[in-house]
mmCIF file of C-alpha atoms in Angstrom:
data_model
loop_
_atom_site.group_PDB
_atom_site.id
_atom_site.type_symbol
_atom_site.label_atom_id
_atom_site.label_comp_id
_atom_site.label_asym_id
_atom_site.label_seq_id
_atom_site.Cartn_x
_atom_site.Cartn_y
_atom_site.Cartn_z
ATOM 1 C CA MET A 18 -44.341 62.680 -16.016
ATOM 2 C CA GLU A 19 -41.324 62.505 -13.743
ATOM 3 C CA GLN A 20 -38.462 60.460 -15.180
ATOM 4 C CA ARG A 21 -38.214 57.464 -12.849
ATOM 5 C CA ILE A 22 -39.253 53.835 -12.606
ATOM 6 C CA SER A 23 -40.923 52.669 -9.403
ATOM 7 C CA LEU A 24 -41.710 49.027 -10.152
ATOM 8 C CA VAL A 25 -40.431 46.331 -12.513
ATOM 9 C CA THR A 26 -42.491 43.132 -12.546
ATOM 10 C CA LEU A 27 -41.468 39.936 -14.317
ATOM 11 C CA GLY A 28 -44.049 37.353 -15.322
ATOM 12 C CA VAL A 29 -43.095 33.921 -13.979
ATOM 13 C CA ARG A 30 -44.534 30.425 -14.294
ATOM 14 C CA ASP A 31 -43.328 29.159 -10.910
ATOM 15 C CA LEU A 32 -43.294 31.819 -8.185
ATOM 16 C CA ALA A 33 -41.614 29.625 -5.567
ATOM 17 C CA ARG A 34 -38.777 28.706 -7.946
ATOM 18 C CA ALA A 35 -38.321 32.305 -9.111
ATOM 19 C CA ARG A 36 -38.321 33.668 -5.563
ATOM 20 C CA ALA A 37 -35.850 30.981 -4.418
ATOM 21 C CA PHE A 38 -33.530 31.867 -7.312
ATOM 22 C CA TYR A 39 -33.359 35.563 -6.389
ATOM 23 C CA GLU A 40 -33.026 34.737 -2.686
ATOM 24 C CA ALA A 41 -30.095 32.427 -3.555
ATOM 25 C CA LEU A 42 -28.476 35.454 -5.223
ATOM 26 C CA GLY A 43 -28.737 37.327 -1.931
ATOM 27 C CA TRP A 44 -31.983 39.279 -2.414
ATOM 28 C CA ARG A 45 -33.722 39.635 0.949
ATOM 29 C CA GLY A 46 -36.940 40.931 2.432
ATOM 30 C CA ALA A 47 -39.430 39.561 -0.071
ATOM 31 C CA GLN A 48 -43.037 40.339 0.715
ATOM 32 C CA GLN A 49 -45.590 37.895 -0.640
ATOM 33 C CA PRO A 50 -49.144 39.174 -0.101
ATOM 34 C CA ASP A 51 -50.648 36.145 -1.882
ATOM 35 C CA ASP A 52 -49.687 33.043 -3.877
ATOM 36 C CA ALA A 53 -49.408 34.953 -7.158
ATOM 37 C CA ILE A 54 -46.887 37.721 -6.442
ATOM 38 C CA ALA A 55 -43.750 38.566 -4.465
ATOM 39 C CA PHE A 56 -42.036 41.940 -4.069
ATOM 40 C CA PHE A 57 -38.422 42.795 -3.219
ATOM 41 C CA GLN A 58 -37.316 46.298 -2.246
ATOM 42 C CA ALA A 59 -34.463 47.231 -4.576
ATOM 43 C CA GLY A 60 -33.005 50.557 -3.558
ATOM 44 C CA GLY A 61 -35.549 53.208 -4.501
ATOM 45 C CA MET A 62 -37.753 50.864 -6.497
ATOM 46 C CA VAL A 63 -39.622 47.576 -6.200
ATOM 47 C CA PHE A 64 -38.868 44.369 -8.121
ATOM 48 C CA GLY A 65 -41.856 42.037 -8.505
ATOM 49 C CA LEU A 66 -42.401 38.436 -9.574
ATOM 50 C CA TRP A 67 -45.976 37.696 -10.668
ATOM 51 C CA THR A 68 -47.702 34.631 -12.077
ATOM 52 C CA GLY A 69 -50.535 36.769 -13.488
ATOM 53 C CA LEU A 70 -48.520 37.938 -16.510
ATOM 54 C CA GLY A 71 -48.559 34.508 -18.110
ATOM 55 C CA GLY A 72 -44.901 33.840 -17.306
ATOM 56 C CA HIS A 73 -43.294 33.220 -20.649
ATOM 57 C CA GLY A 74 -40.190 35.337 -20.228
ATOM 58 C CA ALA A 75 -39.571 38.359 -22.394
ATOM 59 C CA PRO A 76 -37.031 37.797 -25.156
ATOM 60 C CA GLY A 77 -37.050 41.513 -26.002
ATOM 61 C CA ILE A 78 -35.838 42.675 -22.593
ATOM 62 C CA GLU A 79 -32.506 42.525 -20.818
ATOM 63 C CA LEU A 80 -32.064 43.709 -17.249
ATOM 64 C CA ALA A 81 -28.779 45.040 -15.904
ATOM 65 C CA HIS A 82 -27.081 44.898 -12.519
ATOM 66 C CA ASN A 83 -23.993 47.092 -12.171
ATOM 67 C CA VAL A 84 -21.212 46.026 -9.829
ATOM 68 C CA ARG A 85 -17.946 47.655 -8.796
ATOM 69 C CA SER A 86 -15.257 45.293 -10.124
ATOM 70 C CA PRO A 87 -14.512 42.459 -12.556
ATOM 71 C CA SER A 88 -14.294 40.017 -9.640
ATOM 72 C CA GLU A 89 -17.844 40.971 -8.632
ATOM 73 C CA VAL A 90 -19.012 40.214 -12.194
ATOM 74 C CA ASP A 91 -17.443 36.756 -11.907
ATOM 75 C CA ASN A 92 -18.959 36.218 -8.447
ATOM 76 C CA VAL A 93 -22.490 37.172 -9.551
ATOM 77 C CA LEU A 94 -22.323 34.902 -12.612
ATOM 78 C CA ALA A 95 -21.082 32.011 -10.453
ATOM 79 C CA ALA A 96 -23.846 32.623 -7.896
ATOM 80 C CA ALA A 97 -26.480 32.678 -10.646
ATOM 81 C CA LEU A 98 -25.195 29.356 -11.994
ATOM 82 C CA ARG A 99 -25.236 27.778 -8.507
ATOM 83 C CA ALA A 100 -28.775 29.082 -7.946
ATOM 84 C CA GLY A 101 -30.095 27.377 -11.083
ATOM 85 C CA GLY A 102 -29.551 30.063 -13.707
ATOM 86 C CA THR A 103 -27.660 29.768 -16.974
ATOM 87 C CA VAL A 104 -24.667 31.827 -18.032
ATOM 88 C CA VAL A 105 -25.659 33.082 -21.494
ATOM 89 C CA ARG A 106 -22.653 35.338 -22.064
ATOM 90 C CA PRO A 107 -19.444 34.484 -20.206
ATOM 91 C CA ALA A 108 -17.643 37.390 -18.574
ATOM 92 C CA ALA A 109 -15.219 39.172 -20.878
ATOM 93 C CA HIS A 110 -13.727 42.577 -21.542
ATOM 94 C CA ALA A 111 -16.150 44.604 -23.655
ATOM 95 C CA ASP A 112 -15.256 46.790 -26.636
ATOM 96 C CA TRP A 113 -16.392 49.841 -24.668
ATOM 97 C CA GLY A 114 -13.829 49.135 -21.936
ATOM 98 C CA GLY A 115 -15.897 47.436 -19.255
ATOM 99 C CA TYR A 116 -15.986 43.850 -18.070
ATOM 100 C CA THR A 117 -19.361 42.171 -18.457
ATOM 101 C CA GLY A 118 -21.249 38.904 -18.736
ATOM 102 C CA ALA A 119 -24.867 37.800 -18.576
ATOM 103 C CA PHE A 120 -27.036 35.111 -17.045
ATOM 104 C CA ALA A 121 -30.620 33.967 -17.531
ATOM 105 C CA ASP A 122 -32.815 33.210 -14.545
ATOM 106 C CA PRO A 123 -34.920 29.996 -14.519
ATOM 107 C CA GLU A 124 -37.742 31.843 -16.341
ATOM 108 C CA GLY A 125 -35.409 32.950 -19.150
ATOM 109 C CA TYR A 126 -34.957 36.607 -18.184
ATOM 110 C CA VAL A 127 -31.469 37.827 -19.056
ATOM 111 C CA TRP A 128 -29.442 39.934 -16.633
ATOM 112 C CA GLU A 129 -26.275 41.685 -17.779
ATOM 113 C CA VAL A 130 -23.707 42.116 -15.014
#
């Protein structure tokens, strides 16, 4: 098996709300073939939102979005808050030398930035 991931799909309760949240963060080009799923192209992979997974969030998973500077970390966290997310870990300097924070989307999925 080749070492790569082609698709990440999150189970959501409210597809319209979830899609609007990611669009408010600047994600564009969503394809929605039916009322149960939406797909965003994300570089070389696809990010999906699907009501068919039961939509209860996944407390054992944390997604990550790398940015280029501390100010971008702050900007992404602020955008997530404005879009209806929750900052679950305010931005701070990490022990390993980086600058990081985290937000949860309206479905409870945590993104480290």
